[in-house]
CSV table of C-alpha atoms in Angstrom, one decimal:
chain,number,residue,atom,x,y,z
A,1,MET,CA,-11.5,16.6,-30.7
A,2,LYS,CA,-11.1,17.2,-27.0
A,3,PHE,CA,-14.2,18.5,-25.0
A,4,ALA,CA,-13.9,21.9,-23.5
A,5,ARG,CA,-13.3,22.1,-19.7
A,6,ALA,CA,-13.8,25.0,-17.5
A,7,PHE,CA,-10.6,25.7,-15.7
A,8,SER,CA,-9.8,27.7,-12.6
A,9,THR,CA,-6.9,30.2,-12.3
A,10,ASN,CA,-4.6,27.5,-11.0
A,11,GLY,CA,-5.2,25.2,-14.0
A,12,VAL,CA,-7.5,22.7,-12.1
A,13,PRO,CA,-10.9,22.1,-13.7
A,14,ALA,CA,-13.5,24.2,-12.1
A,15,ASN,CA,-15.6,21.1,-10.9
A,16,LYS,CA,-12.4,19.6,-9.3
A,17,VAL,CA,-11.2,22.6,-7.3
A,18,LYS,CA,-13.3,21.5,-4.3
A,19,PHE,CA,-11.0,18.4,-4.0
A,20,VAL,CA,-7.7,20.5,-3.7
A,21,PRO,CA,-7.1,21.2,0.2
A,22,THR,CA,-6.2,24.8,1.1
A,23,SER,CA,-4.6,23.7,4.4
A,24,GLY,CA,-3.5,20.6,6.1
A,25,THR,CA,-2.3,18.9,9.3
A,26,TYR,CA,1.0,17.2,8.6
A,27,PRO,CA,2.9,14.5,10.6
A,28,LYS,CA,5.9,15.6,12.7
A,29,GLY,CA,9.4,15.0,11.5
A,30,PHE,CA,8.4,14.8,7.7
A,31,SER,CA,9.1,17.3,5.0
A,32,ALA,CA,8.1,17.4,1.4
A,33,ALA,CA,9.1,19.2,-1.9
A,34,GLY,CA,8.2,19.3,-5.5
A,35,VAL,CA,10.7,20.8,-8.1
A,36,PHE,CA,10.8,21.3,-11.8
A,37,CYS,CA,13.3,19.2,-13.7
A,38,GLY,CA,11.9,18.7,-17.2
A,39,VAL,CA,11.9,14.9,-17.4
A,40,LYS,CA,9.4,14.8,-20.2
A,41,PRO,CA,10.6,17.2,-23.2
A,42,GLY,CA,7.1,18.8,-23.5
A,43,ASN,CA,7.1,19.8,-19.9
A,44,THR,CA,8.4,23.3,-19.3
A,45,SER,CA,7.2,24.3,-16.0
A,46,LYS,CA,5.3,21.7,-13.9
A,47,PRO,CA,7.1,20.1,-11.0
A,48,ASP,CA,8.3,16.6,-11.8
A,49,ILE,CA,10.6,15.6,-9.0
A,50,ALA,CA,9.0,14.9,-5.7
A,51,LEU,CA,10.5,14.1,-2.3
A,52,VAL,CA,9.1,13.1,1.1
A,53,THR,CA,11.7,12.7,3.8
A,54,SER,CA,11.9,12.1,7.5
A,55,ASP,CA,14.3,13.6,10.0
A,56,ARG,CA,14.6,10.2,11.6
A,57,ASP,CA,14.3,6.5,10.6
A,58,CYS,CA,11.0,5.2,9.7
A,59,ALA,CA,9.3,1.7,9.6
A,60,ALA,CA,8.1,1.3,6.2
A,61,ALA,CA,6.1,-1.0,3.8
A,62,ALA,CA,5.0,-1.0,0.3
A,63,VAL,CA,2.6,-2.8,-1.9
A,64,PHE,CA,3.6,-3.1,-5.6
A,65,THR,CA,1.9,-3.9,-8.9
A,66,LYS,CA,1.2,-7.5,-10.0
A,67,ASN,CA,2.0,-6.9,-13.6
A,68,LYS,CA,4.8,-9.2,-14.8
A,69,PHE,CA,6.7,-6.4,-16.4
A,70,GLN,CA,7.6,-4.6,-13.4
A,71,ALA,CA,9.4,-1.3,-13.6
A,72,ALA,CA,13.0,-0.8,-12.3
A,73,PRO,CA,11.8,1.4,-9.3
A,74,VAL,CA,9.5,-1.4,-8.3
A,75,THR,CA,12.2,-4.1,-8.4
A,76,PHE,CA,14.7,-1.8,-6.6
A,77,SER,CA,12.3,-0.6,-3.8
A,78,ARG,CA,11.0,-4.2,-3.2
A,79,THR,CA,14.5,-5.5,-2.8
A,80,LEU,CA,15.5,-2.6,-0.6
A,81,LEU,CA,12.5,-3.1,1.8
A,82,GLN,CA,13.3,-7.0,2.0
A,83,ARG,CA,16.9,-6.3,2.8
A,84,LYS,CA,16.0,-3.7,5.4
A,85,SER,CA,13.3,-5.7,7.0
A,86,ASN,CA,11.0,-2.7,6.7
A,87,ALA,CA,13.1,-0.7,9.1
A,88,GLY,CA,15.6,2.3,8.8
A,89,LEU,CA,14.0,4.0,5.8
A,90,ARG,CA,14.0,7.7,5.5
A,91,SER,CA,12.8,9.0,2.1
A,92,VAL,CA,10.7,8.5,-1.0
A,93,ILE,CA,12.1,10.1,-4.3
A,94,VAL,CA,9.8,10.2,-7.4
A,95,ASN,CA,10.0,11.4,-10.9
A,96,SER,CA,7.0,11.8,-13.3
A,97,GLY,CA,7.1,12.0,-17.0
A,98,ASN,CA,9.0,8.7,-17.6
A,99,ALA,CA,8.0,5.3,-15.9
A,100,ASN,CA,11.6,3.7,-16.2
A,101,ALA,CA,9.8,0.6,-17.1
A,102,VAL,CA,11.1,-2.2,-19.5
A,103,THR,CA,14.4,-0.4,-19.5
A,104,GLY,CA,16.7,-3.3,-18.6
A,105,ILE,CA,19.8,-3.3,-16.5
A,106,GLY,CA,20.3,0.4,-17.3
A,107,GLY,CA,16.9,1.3,-15.8
A,108,LEU,CA,17.8,-0.5,-12.5
A,109,GLN,CA,21.1,1.4,-12.4
A,110,ASP,CA,19.1,4.6,-12.9
A,111,ALA,CA,16.6,3.8,-10.0
A,112,ALA,CA,19.7,3.1,-7.7
A,113,ARG,CA,21.3,6.4,-8.7
A,114,MET,CA,18.2,8.1,-7.8
A,115,ALA,CA,18.2,6.4,-4.3
A,116,GLU,CA,21.9,7.0,-3.8
A,117,THR,CA,21.8,10.7,-4.5
A,118,THR,CA,18.9,11.1,-2.1
A,119,ASP,CA,20.8,9.0,0.5
A,120,GLN,CA,23.9,11.1,0.2
A,121,ARG,CA,22.1,14.4,0.8
A,122,VAL,CA,19.9,13.0,3.6
A,123,GLY,CA,22.9,11.4,5.2
A,124,THR,CA,21.6,7.8,5.6
A,125,GLU,CA,22.7,5.0,3.4
A,126,ASN,CA,20.1,2.5,1.8
A,127,SER,CA,17.2,4.4,3.1
A,128,THR,CA,15.3,5.7,0.0
A,129,ILE,CA,12.3,4.2,-1.9
A,130,VAL,CA,12.1,5.1,-5.6
A,131,MET,CA,9.1,5.6,-7.7
A,132,SER,CA,8.6,6.7,-11.3
A,133,THR,CA,5.6,7.3,-13.5
A,134,GLY,CA,5.0,8.2,-17.1
A,135,VAL,CA,5.9,6.8,-20.6
A,136,ILE,CA,7.0,3.1,-20.7
A,137,GLY,CA,10.0,1.9,-22.6
A,138,GLN,CA,12.3,5.0,-22.5
A,139,ARG,CA,15.4,5.5,-20.5
A,140,LEU,CA,15.4,8.3,-17.8
A,141,PRO,CA,17.2,11.6,-18.4
A,142,ILE,CA,19.1,10.4,-15.3
A,143,GLN,CA,21.7,13.0,-15.1
A,144,LYS,CA,19.1,15.8,-15.3
A,145,ILE,CA,17.2,14.0,-12.4
A,146,VAL,CA,20.1,13.5,-10.1
A,147,ASP,CA,21.3,17.1,-10.7
A,148,HIS,CA,17.9,18.3,-9.4
A,149,ILE,CA,17.5,16.0,-6.4
A,150,PRO,CA,19.7,18.2,-4.2
A,151,LEU,CA,17.4,21.1,-4.9
A,152,ALA,CA,14.4,19.1,-3.9
A,153,ILE,CA,16.1,18.3,-0.7
A,154,HIS,CA,17.3,21.9,-0.1
A,155,ARG,CA,13.6,23.1,-0.6
A,156,ALA,CA,11.9,20.4,1.4
A,157,GLY,CA,9.6,21.8,4.1
A,158,ALA,CA,6.7,21.1,6.4
A,159,THR,CA,4.2,23.7,5.1
A,160,HIS,CA,1.0,22.9,3.3
A,161,LYS,CA,2.5,24.6,0.2
A,162,ASP,CA,5.5,22.2,0.4
A,163,TRP,CA,3.2,19.2,0.4
A,164,LEU,CA,1.0,20.5,-2.3
A,165,ASN,CA,4.0,21.0,-4.5
A,166,CYS,CA,5.0,17.5,-3.9
A,167,ALA,CA,1.6,16.2,-4.7
A,168,THR,CA,1.7,18.1,-7.9
A,169,ALA,CA,5.0,16.8,-8.9
A,170,ILE,CA,3.9,13.2,-9.1
A,171,CYS,CA,1.0,14.0,-11.4
A,172,THR,CA,0.9,12.9,-15.1
A,173,THR,CA,-2.5,13.1,-16.8
A,174,ASP,CA,-4.1,14.2,-13.5
A,175,THR,CA,-6.1,17.3,-13.5
A,176,PHE,CA,-5.7,18.1,-9.8
A,177,PRO,CA,-3.2,17.1,-7.1
A,178,LYS,CA,-4.5,14.5,-4.8
A,179,LEU,CA,-3.4,15.4,-1.2
A,180,MET,CA,-5.0,14.7,2.2
A,181,SER,CA,-4.0,14.8,5.8
A,182,ARG,CA,-5.9,14.4,9.1
A,183,PRO,CA,-5.3,13.9,12.9
A,184,PHE,CA,-6.2,10.7,14.9
A,185,GLU,CA,-5.8,9.1,18.3
A,186,LEU,CA,-4.7,5.6,19.5
A,187,PRO,CA,-6.3,4.0,22.7
A,188,SER,CA,-3.1,3.4,24.4
A,189,SER,CA,-2.0,7.1,24.1
A,190,PRO,CA,-4.9,9.3,25.0
A,191,GLY,CA,-4.2,13.0,24.5
A,192,ILE,CA,-1.5,12.5,21.9
A,193,GLU,CA,-2.5,13.8,18.5
A,194,TYR,CA,-1.1,11.6,15.7
A,195,ARG,CA,-1.2,12.8,12.1
A,196,ILE,CA,-1.3,11.0,8.7
A,197,ALA,CA,-0.8,12.6,5.3
A,198,GLY,CA,-0.8,11.1,1.9
A,199,MET,CA,-0.7,11.9,-1.7
A,200,THR,CA,-1.6,9.8,-4.8
A,201,LYS,CA,-1.6,10.2,-8.5
A,202,GLY,CA,-3.4,8.3,-11.3
A,203,ALA,CA,-6.1,9.0,-13.8
A,204,GLY,CA,-5.9,6.2,-16.4
A,205,MET,CA,-4.5,2.6,-16.9
A,206,MET,CA,-6.2,1.8,-13.6
A,207,ALA,CA,-7.6,-1.4,-12.3
A,208,PRO,CA,-7.2,-3.6,-9.3
A,209,ASN,CA,-3.8,-5.3,-8.5
A,210,MET,CA,-3.2,-2.2,-8.4
A,211,ALA,CA,-3.9,0.7,-10.7
A,212,THR,CA,-1.6,3.1,-12.5
A,213,LEU,CA,-1.1,4.9,-9.4
A,214,LEU,CA,1.7,6.0,-7.0
A,215,ALA,CA,0.8,6.9,-3.4
A,216,ILE,CA,2.9,8.0,-0.5
A,217,LEU,CA,1.5,7.7,3.0
A,218,ALA,CA,3.3,9.1,6.1
A,219,THR,CA,2.4,9.2,9.7
A,220,ASP,CA,4.2,10.2,13.0
A,221,ALA,CA,2.6,7.4,14.9
A,222,PRO,CA,5.0,4.7,16.3
A,223,ILE,CA,4.3,1.6,14.2
A,224,ALA,CA,6.6,-1.5,14.4
A,225,PRO,CA,8.2,-2.6,11.2
A,226,GLY,CA,6.9,-6.1,11.7
A,227,ILE,CA,3.3,-5.2,11.4
A,228,MET,CA,3.6,-2.5,8.5
A,229,THR,CA,3.2,-4.9,5.7
A,230,ASN,CA,0.0,-6.5,6.9
A,231,VAL,CA,-1.7,-3.2,7.9
A,232,LEU,CA,-0.8,-1.6,4.5
A,233,ARG,CA,-2.0,-4.7,2.5
A,234,ARG,CA,-5.3,-4.8,4.3
A,235,ALA,CA,-5.8,-1.1,3.6
A,236,VAL,CA,-4.9,-1.4,0.1
A,237,ASN,CA,-7.3,-4.3,-0.6
A,238,ARG,CA,-10.2,-2.2,0.5
A,239,SER,CA,-9.2,1.0,-1.1
A,240,PHE,CA,-6.7,1.1,-4.0
A,241,ASN,CA,-7.7,-2.5,-5.0
A,242,SER,CA,-11.3,-1.5,-5.2
A,243,ILE,CA,-11.2,1.2,-7.9
A,244,THR,CA,-11.3,1.0,-11.7
A,245,VAL,CA,-11.0,3.5,-14.5
A,246,ASP,CA,-10.4,1.4,-17.6
A,247,GLY,CA,-9.2,-2.1,-16.6
A,248,ASP,CA,-5.5,-1.8,-17.3
A,249,THR,CA,-3.0,-2.7,-14.5
A,250,SER,CA,0.4,-0.7,-14.9
A,251,THR,CA,4.0,-1.8,-14.6
A,252,ASN,CA,4.8,0.9,-11.9
A,253,ASP,CA,2.0,0.9,-9.2
A,254,THR,CA,3.4,1.5,-5.8
A,255,VAL,CA,1.7,2.4,-2.5
A,256,ALA,CA,4.2,3.2,0.4
A,257,LEU,CA,3.7,3.8,4.1
A,258,LEU,CA,6.2,5.4,6.4
A,259,ALA,CA,5.8,5.8,10.1
A,260,ASN,CA,8.5,7.6,12.1
A,261,GLY,CA,7.0,7.8,15.6
A,262,ALA,CA,7.9,11.4,16.0
A,263,ALA,CA,4.8,12.0,18.0
A,264,GLY,CA,5.7,9.6,20.8
A,265,GLY,CA,3.4,7.3,22.7
A,266,LYS,CA,3.5,3.4,22.9
A,267,GLU,CA,4.7,1.5,19.8
A,268,VAL,CA,2.0,-0.4,18.0
A,269,SER,CA,3.7,-3.7,17.8
A,270,SER,CA,1.0,-6.5,18.1
A,271,GLU,CA,-1.9,-7.3,15.6
A,272,GLN,CA,-3.9,-8.4,18.7
A,273,SER,CA,-3.8,-4.9,20.3
A,274,PRO,CA,-6.6,-2.2,20.4
A,275,ASP,CA,-4.1,0.1,18.9
A,276,TYR,CA,-3.5,-2.0,15.9
A,277,ASP,CA,-7.3,-2.2,15.2
A,278,ALA,CA,-7.6,1.6,15.5
A,279,PHE,CA,-4.7,2.3,13.3
A,280,GLN,CA,-6.0,-0.3,10.8
A,281,THR,CA,-9.4,1.6,10.6
A,282,VAL,CA,-7.7,5.0,10.2
A,283,LEU,CA,-5.4,3.9,7.5
A,284,THR,CA,-8.0,2.0,5.6
A,285,ASP,CA,-10.5,5.0,5.7
A,286,PHE,CA,-7.7,7.4,4.8
A,287,ALA,CA,-6.6,5.2,1.8
A,288,THR,CA,-10.1,4.8,0.6
A,289,ASP,CA,-10.8,8.4,0.6
A,290,LEU,CA,-7.5,9.0,-1.4
A,291,ALA,CA,-8.5,6.2,-3.8
A,292,LYS,CA,-11.8,7.9,-4.6
A,293,TYR,CA,-10.0,10.8,-5.7
A,294,LEU,CA,-8.4,8.7,-8.4
A,295,VAL,CA,-11.7,7.7,-9.8
A,296,ARG,CA,-13.0,11.2,-9.7
A,297,ASP,CA,-10.1,12.2,-11.8
A,298,GLY,CA,-10.4,9.3,-14.2
A,299,GLU,CA,-9.4,10.3,-17.9
A,300,GLY,CA,-12.2,11.9,-19.5
A,301,ALA,CA,-14.6,10.7,-16.6
A,302,THR,CA,-17.9,12.8,-16.0
A,303,LYS,CA,-19.4,10.4,-13.2
A,304,PHE,CA,-18.2,9.0,-10.0
A,305,VAL,CA,-20.0,5.7,-9.5
A,306,THR,CA,-20.2,3.3,-6.5
A,307,ILE,CA,-21.0,-0.3,-7.2
A,308,ARG,CA,-22.3,-2.0,-4.1
A,309,VAL,CA,-23.0,-5.7,-3.9
A,310,VAL,CA,-24.9,-7.0,-1.0
A,311,ASN,CA,-26.5,-10.2,0.2
A,312,SER,CA,-23.6,-12.3,-1.3
A,313,ALA,CA,-22.7,-15.9,-0.3
A,314,SER,CA,-19.1,-14.6,0.3
A,315,GLU,CA,-17.1,-11.4,0.3
A,316,GLU,CA,-14.9,-12.5,-2.5
A,317,SER,CA,-17.9,-13.2,-4.7
A,318,ALA,CA,-19.1,-9.8,-3.9
A,319,ARG,CA,-15.9,-8.2,-4.9
A,320,GLN,CA,-15.7,-10.2,-8.2
A,321,VAL,CA,-19.3,-9.2,-9.1
A,322,ALA,CA,-18.6,-5.5,-8.3
A,323,ARG,CA,-15.3,-5.6,-10.2
A,324,ALA,CA,-16.9,-7.0,-13.3
A,325,ILE,CA,-19.5,-4.4,-13.3
A,326,ALA,CA,-17.0,-1.7,-12.9
A,327,LEU,CA,-14.8,-2.9,-15.5
A,328,SER,CA,-17.4,-3.4,-18.2
A,329,PRO,CA,-17.0,-1.0,-21.1
A,330,LEU,CA,-20.7,-1.4,-21.9
A,331,VAL,CA,-21.7,-0.4,-18.4
A,332,LYS,CA,-19.4,2.5,-18.4
A,333,THR,CA,-20.5,3.8,-21.8
A,334,ALA,CA,-24.1,3.5,-20.9
A,335,LEU,CA,-23.4,5.6,-17.9
A,336,TYR,CA,-21.8,8.2,-19.8
A,337,GLY,CA,-24.7,8.3,-22.3
A,338,ARG,CA,-27.2,8.4,-19.4
A,339,ASP,CA,-28.8,5.2,-20.6
A,340,ALA,CA,-30.5,3.1,-17.9
A,341,ASN,CA,-29.4,-0.1,-19.5
A,342,TRP,CA,-29.5,-2.4,-16.6
A,343,GLY,CA,-29.2,-5.4,-18.7
A,344,ARG,CA,-25.5,-4.6,-19.1
A,345,ILE,CA,-25.2,-4.6,-15.3
A,346,LEU,CA,-26.8,-8.1,-15.1
A,347,CYS,CA,-24.7,-9.4,-18.1
A,348,ALA,CA,-21.4,-8.3,-16.3
A,349,ALA,CA,-22.6,-9.8,-13.0
A,350,GLY,CA,-23.6,-13.0,-14.7
A,351,TYR,CA,-20.1,-13.7,-16.2
A,352,SER,CA,-18.1,-12.4,-13.2
A,353,LEU,CA,-17.8,-15.8,-11.4
A,354,ILE,CA,-17.3,-18.0,-14.6
A,355,SER,CA,-14.6,-20.5,-13.6
A,356,LYS,CA,-11.2,-20.2,-15.2
A,357,PRO,CA,-10.2,-23.2,-17.4
A,358,GLY,CA,-8.8,-26.1,-15.3
A,359,GLN,CA,-10.5,-25.0,-12.1
A,360,PRO,CA,-13.5,-26.9,-10.8
A,361,VAL,CA,-16.9,-25.2,-10.8
A,362,ASN,CA,-18.1,-24.0,-7.3
A,363,ASP,CA,-21.1,-25.9,-6.4
A,364,VAL,CA,-22.2,-23.0,-4.0
A,365,PRO,CA,-25.1,-21.0,-5.8
A,366,GLU,CA,-23.3,-17.5,-5.6
A,367,ILE,CA,-25.6,-16.1,-8.2
A,368,VAL,CA,-29.3,-17.0,-8.5
A,369,PRO,CA,-31.0,-15.1,-11.3
A,370,GLU,CA,-34.5,-15.4,-9.4
A,371,LYS,CA,-32.9,-13.9,-6.2
A,372,THR,CA,-31.1,-11.0,-8.0
A,373,SER,CA,-32.2,-7.4,-7.7
A,374,VAL,CA,-30.7,-4.2,-9.2
A,375,SER,CA,-31.3,-0.5,-8.3
A,376,PHE,CA,-30.0,2.9,-8.9
A,377,ILE,CA,-29.4,4.8,-5.6
A,378,PRO,CA,-29.5,8.7,-6.1
A,379,THR,CA,-26.9,10.6,-4.0
A,380,ASP,CA,-29.4,13.3,-3.1
A,381,GLY,CA,-31.3,11.2,-0.7
A,382,SER,CA,-34.3,10.6,-2.7
A,383,LYS,CA,-35.9,7.2,-3.3
A,384,GLU,CA,-34.0,4.4,-5.1
A,385,LEU,CA,-35.1,3.5,-8.6
A,386,LYS,CA,-35.6,-0.3,-8.7
A,387,LEU,CA,-34.8,-1.9,-12.0
A,388,LEU,CA,-34.9,-5.6,-11.3
A,389,VAL,CA,-36.6,-7.3,-8.1
A,390,ASN,CA,-35.9,-10.9,-7.6
A,391,GLY,CA,-35.2,-11.5,-11.2
A,392,GLU,CA,-38.4,-9.7,-12.4
A,393,PRO,CA,-38.0,-6.5,-14.4
A,394,GLU,CA,-39.7,-3.5,-13.1
A,395,VAL,CA,-41.4,-0.8,-15.3
A,396,VAL,CA,-38.7,1.8,-15.4
A,397,ASP,CA,-39.6,5.4,-15.1
A,398,GLU,CA,-37.1,6.6,-17.9
A,399,LYS,CA,-37.5,10.2,-17.0
A,400,ARG,CA,-36.5,9.5,-13.3
A,401,ALA,CA,-33.7,7.4,-14.6
A,402,SER,CA,-32.4,10.1,-16.7
A,403,GLU,CA,-32.5,12.5,-13.7
A,404,ILE,CA,-30.4,10.2,-11.7
A,405,LEU,CA,-27.9,9.5,-14.4
A,406,GLU,CA,-27.5,13.3,-14.8
A,407,MET,CA,-26.0,13.5,-11.3
A,408,GLU,CA,-22.2,13.5,-11.0
A,409,ASP,CA,-22.4,10.8,-8.2
A,410,LEU,CA,-24.4,7.6,-8.7
A,411,GLU,CA,-24.7,4.3,-6.8
A,412,ILE,CA,-25.6,1.0,-8.4
A,413,LEU,CA,-26.9,-1.5,-5.8
A,414,VAL,CA,-26.9,-5.2,-6.6
A,415,SER,CA,-28.5,-7.7,-4.3
A,416,LEU,CA,-27.6,-11.3,-4.9
A,417,GLY,CA,-29.9,-12.7,-2.3
A,418,THR,CA,-27.5,-15.7,-1.5
A,419,GLY,CA,-26.0,-14.6,1.8
A,420,ASP,CA,-25.0,-11.7,4.0
A,421,GLU,CA,-21.6,-10.6,2.8
A,422,SER,CA,-21.0,-7.5,0.7
A,423,ALA,CA,-18.4,-5.4,-1.2
A,424,VAL,CA,-17.9,-2.1,-2.8
A,425,HIS,CA,-16.1,-1.0,-5.8
A,426,TRP,CA,-15.6,2.5,-7.2
A,427,THR,CA,-15.4,3.5,-10.9
A,428,CYS,CA,-16.3,6.1,-13.4
A,429,ASP,CA,-18.0,6.3,-16.8
A,430,LEU,CA,-16.1,6.0,-20.2
A,431,SER,CA,-16.3,9.0,-22.5
A,432,HIS,CA,-14.9,10.2,-25.9
A,433,ASP,CA,-12.4,12.2,-24.1
A,434,TYR,CA,-10.6,9.0,-22.6
A,435,VAL,CA,-9.8,8.0,-26.2
A,436,THR,CA,-8.6,11.5,-27.1
A,437,ILE,CA,-6.4,11.6,-24.1
A,438,ASN,CA,-4.8,8.2,-24.5
A,439,GLY,CA,-4.6,8.5,-28.4
A,440,ASP,CA,-1.6,10.8,-28.2
A,441,TYR,CA,-0.2,10.2,-24.7
A,442,ARG,CA,3.4,10.0,-25.7
A,443,THR,CA,3.4,13.3,-27.6
């Protein structure tokens, strides 16, 4: 039986309303739309066709899932970007309700039809990235979709409502649309206000490389096609690749970045320039904040948990330890049950760096039990609760532990004591509701 949730008048859970923006600062030259099509038979009113389009050519890049069963839109869009050398893109067209994954040659043809229909209306050939999300293994109701793409293009606009409709249209089991925007500046163009906007979706089947997520990022800054892939990959590694809900990696994951240069100024073309560093920071911070929304909306989740690993011999080791803790069902269920079972945290850390078969064991002592410490860090600014210090267990104040675990936000701090590198991973708890939601997803 599903747990009761308190909903606001717009259908968003009352505790999630604060994450839905009421206004925005959107990049010049872009417009967005979300329209109803009825891709999934059970959907009778929610927008499920989304469009983001530019009035001029964009530099573009995308990062895709590493799942071997890659959906038709992933294959189509990757090929398009390679053929276009990341230049001359205009639009992103998305359908929710059906993933168009494991659908054979017909699925590729459907993805191409979505792009071609958008291109025809926009007026530029071979300029549309395609995304799909929803049920795997079923063909799209493609005629219904292509019949509604012209409506999306007709309704596309630059208002906050237009962008919010678009963000709503890409949602599946999400309980709130995930939309952000912000202004920024670049060192070489003082006085010019650049803008970046983005939306993402995802609430389940989420783990690094990437998650079950779609994300569209757009900026009016002038970014050269040649540097788009590297700047996006670095941002994704520190944001969308640092989140976990349930440990599954989907067939459709795509994060796309479009830059149309509509705000003017000097083009960012060199990775050695101050502008590149500044934009990298802006993009990474922006993507990180968007990624956190995905964790906050994890299916059935009641807690947002930061796993911070410090004093590690290497950044990669810190990432692996943090990821293992974030993925552990035993850790996640203990958090849901408000049980300060730090032994589960240590257990996950302990197996995180076990070498894979056929690989040599690393002689560097990445984890030394006698140097390892674990704490709960309250988010209200009060004193940390130490659970393990240099391998020695503390006498845990169970009442204080319970108070901390009652909080919606929580940080688990693990110090390995073997170096000075660190990493952060974001996750949520695992509740009864997760099983309920996923037990009848197709119906």
